[in-house]
Amino acid sequence: MNLIFLGAPGAGKGTQAEVVSDTLSIPQISTGNILREAAKNGTEYGVKAKAAMDAGELVSDEIVIGILKERIAEDDCKKGFILDGFPRTVAQAEALDAMNVQIDKVIEISVADEKIKQRLGGRRVCQGCGASYHVEYKPSKVEGICDKCGDKTIIRKDDQPEVVLDRLKTYHEKTAPLKDYYAAQGKLVTVEGQEEVADTTKLTLAAVGVQ
Ligand code: ADP
Ligand code: ZN
């Protein structure tokens, strides 16, 4: 099964994508994580990407499409994959269609902007492996330490309030039109984000058809 997870920054699409990835045993491909890793390693495209990410803007379609193409060609994607944070523009969605990648469903995790502003302040990310936590909704077992690799969890630079507003604006302008794009293909399923993560997860698994 090939799935796309769509949603505003902080709507919880990554958290939901992770559960579905574990349930179906297919990889979760987060372009945000790949870009942050590249930025950390100081690769050529990583340096370019970092500037855009820190400003709450999108990284260029050219860079992101290139990354994705390489990633989905890897062996572990043969039995399916979950795209978390790609596509984010209509041009990226068209590129995916042009690669003849069959997408089964597009799951939109829908959360109101007000709620998002509140949530992003509590988000923490592991500086080692990129795992994502939330001080209130999804705390790590030991505060400040990643459950998965033991490295430190930190606040992302782009989770600062001013940048969050820019990211939301970018989402509404560039990414939200993908809802119509995939609705027209009959693939869009909207999941309303709930107060409790576990409740959203139930709805997500039902939307994917695994429960
Ligand atoms: P979030 O969904 O919480 O914003 P991500 O980790 O998915 O977080 O993305 C972080 C940043 O990485 C984005 O703000 C953007 O700058 C960049 N990025 C990730 N995926 C894409 C993409 N498909 N196209 C362009 N930029 C991207
Ligand atoms: Zn970690």
CSV table of N, CA, C and O and ligand atoms in Angstrom, one decimal, residues 8-10 13 30-33 35-36 52-53 56-59 64 84-88 92 123 156 158 167, ligand 1:
chain,number,residue,atom,x,y,z
A,8,ALA,N,-1.3,20.3,8.1
A,8,ALA,CA,-0.6,21.4,8.5
A,8,ALA,C,0.6,21.0,9.4
A,8,ALA,O,0.5,20.0,10.0
A,9,PRO,N,1.6,21.9,9.5
A,9,PRO,CA,2.7,21.6,10.4
A,9,PRO,C,2.1,21.4,11.8
A,9,PRO,O,1.3,22.3,12.2
A,10,GLY,N,2.4,20.4,12.5
A,10,GLY,CA,2.0,20.2,13.9
A,10,GLY,C,0.6,19.6,14.0
A,10,GLY,O,0.1,19.4,15.1
A,13,LYS,N,0.5,14.7,11.6
A,13,LYS,CA,0.6,13.7,10.5
A,13,LYS,C,1.8,12.7,10.6
A,13,LYS,O,1.7,11.6,10.3
A,30,SER,N,9.9,10.6,5.7
A,30,SER,CA,9.6,12.0,6.0
A,30,SER,C,10.6,12.9,5.3
A,30,SER,O,11.8,12.9,5.6
A,31,THR,N,10.2,13.7,4.4
A,31,THR,CA,11.1,14.6,3.6
A,31,THR,C,11.7,15.6,4.6
A,31,THR,O,12.9,16.0,4.5
A,32,GLY,N,11.0,16.0,5.6
A,32,GLY,CA,11.5,16.9,6.6
A,32,GLY,C,12.7,16.3,7.4
A,32,GLY,O,13.7,17.0,7.5
A,33,ASN,N,12.6,15.1,7.8
A,33,ASN,CA,13.7,14.4,8.5
A,33,ASN,C,14.9,14.2,7.5
A,33,ASN,O,16.0,14.4,8.0
A,35,LEU,N,15.7,16.1,5.0
A,35,LEU,CA,16.3,17.4,4.8
A,35,LEU,C,17.1,17.9,6.1
A,35,LEU,O,18.1,18.5,6.0
A,36,ARG,N,16.5,17.6,7.3
A,36,ARG,CA,17.2,18.1,8.5
A,36,ARG,C,18.5,17.3,8.6
A,36,ARG,O,19.5,17.8,9.1
A,52,ALA,N,15.9,27.7,3.9
A,52,ALA,CA,14.4,27.8,3.6
A,52,ALA,C,13.7,27.2,4.9
A,52,ALA,O,12.7,27.8,5.3
A,53,MET,N,14.1,26.1,5.4
A,53,MET,CA,13.5,25.6,6.6
A,53,MET,C,13.4,26.5,7.8
A,53,MET,O,12.4,26.7,8.4
A,56,GLY,N,10.8,29.0,7.6
A,56,GLY,CA,9.4,28.6,7.5
A,56,GLY,C,8.9,28.5,6.1
A,56,GLY,O,7.7,28.4,5.8
A,57,GLU,N,9.9,28.5,5.1
A,57,GLU,CA,9.5,28.4,3.7
A,57,GLU,C,9.7,26.9,3.2
A,57,GLU,O,10.4,26.2,3.9
A,58,LEU,N,9.2,26.7,2.0
A,58,LEU,CA,9.4,25.3,1.5
A,58,LEU,C,10.8,25.3,0.8
A,58,LEU,O,11.2,26.3,0.2
A,59,VAL,N,11.3,24.1,0.8
A,59,VAL,CA,12.6,23.8,0.1
A,59,VAL,C,12.1,23.7,-1.4
A,59,VAL,O,11.0,23.3,-1.7
A,64,VAL,N,13.5,18.6,-3.5
A,64,VAL,CA,12.7,17.6,-2.7
A,64,VAL,C,12.3,16.5,-3.6
A,64,VAL,O,12.3,15.3,-3.2
A,84,ASP,N,5.3,11.1,4.3
A,84,ASP,CA,5.0,12.0,5.4
A,84,ASP,C,5.6,13.4,5.1
A,84,ASP,O,6.8,13.6,5.2
A,85,GLY,N,4.8,14.3,4.6
A,85,GLY,CA,5.3,15.6,4.3
A,85,GLY,C,5.7,15.8,2.8
A,85,GLY,O,6.3,16.8,2.4
A,86,PHE,N,5.3,14.9,2.0
A,86,PHE,CA,5.5,15.0,0.5
A,86,PHE,C,4.3,14.4,-0.1
A,86,PHE,O,3.9,13.3,0.3
A,87,PRO,N,3.7,14.9,-1.2
A,87,PRO,CA,4.0,16.2,-1.8
A,87,PRO,C,3.5,17.4,-0.9
A,87,PRO,O,2.6,17.2,-0.1
A,88,ARG,N,4.1,18.6,-1.1
A,88,ARG,CA,3.6,19.8,-0.4
A,88,ARG,C,3.3,20.9,-1.4
A,88,ARG,O,2.9,22.0,-0.9
A,92,GLN,N,4.8,19.1,-7.0
A,92,GLN,CA,5.4,17.8,-6.4
A,92,GLN,C,4.4,16.7,-6.7
A,92,GLN,O,4.8,15.6,-7.0
A,123,ARG,N,6.4,20.9,21.0
A,123,ARG,CA,7.0,19.8,20.2
A,123,ARG,C,8.5,19.7,20.5
A,123,ARG,O,9.2,20.8,20.7
A,156,ARG,N,12.8,22.5,17.7
A,156,ARG,CA,13.2,22.9,16.4
A,156,ARG,C,13.2,24.4,16.2
A,156,ARG,O,12.3,25.0,16.7
A,158,ASP,N,12.4,26.0,13.7
A,158,ASP,CA,11.2,26.5,13.0
A,158,ASP,C,10.0,26.3,13.8
A,158,ASP,O,8.9,26.6,13.3
A,167,ARG,N,5.0,29.2,8.5
A,167,ARG,CA,4.7,27.9,8.0
A,167,ARG,C,3.3,27.6,7.8
A,167,ARG,O,2.9,26.9,6.8
B,1,ADP,P1,6.1,20.1,9.5
B,1,ADP,O1,5.2,19.3,8.8
B,1,ADP,O2,5.9,20.0,11.0
B,1,ADP,O3,6.3,21.4,9.0
B,1,ADP,P2,8.4,18.6,8.3
B,1,ADP,O4,9.4,18.0,9.1
B,1,ADP,O5,7.5,17.8,7.5
B,1,ADP,O6,7.6,19.4,9.4
B,1,ADP,O7,9.1,19.8,7.4
B,1,ADP,C1,9.9,20.7,7.9
B,1,ADP,C2,10.4,21.7,6.8
B,1,ADP,O8,11.1,20.9,5.8
B,1,ADP,C3,9.3,22.4,6.1
B,1,ADP,O9,8.9,23.6,6.7
B,1,ADP,C4,10.0,22.7,4.7
B,1,ADP,O10,10.8,23.8,4.8
B,1,ADP,C5,10.8,21.5,4.5
B,1,ADP,N1,10.1,20.4,3.7
B,1,ADP,C6,9.7,19.2,4.2
B,1,ADP,N2,9.1,18.5,3.2
B,1,ADP,C7,9.1,19.3,2.1
B,1,ADP,C8,8.5,19.2,0.8
B,1,ADP,N3,7.9,18.1,0.4
B,1,ADP,N4,8.7,20.3,0.0
B,1,ADP,C9,9.3,21.4,0.4
B,1,ADP,N5,9.8,21.6,1.6
B,1,ADP,C10,9.7,20.6,2.5
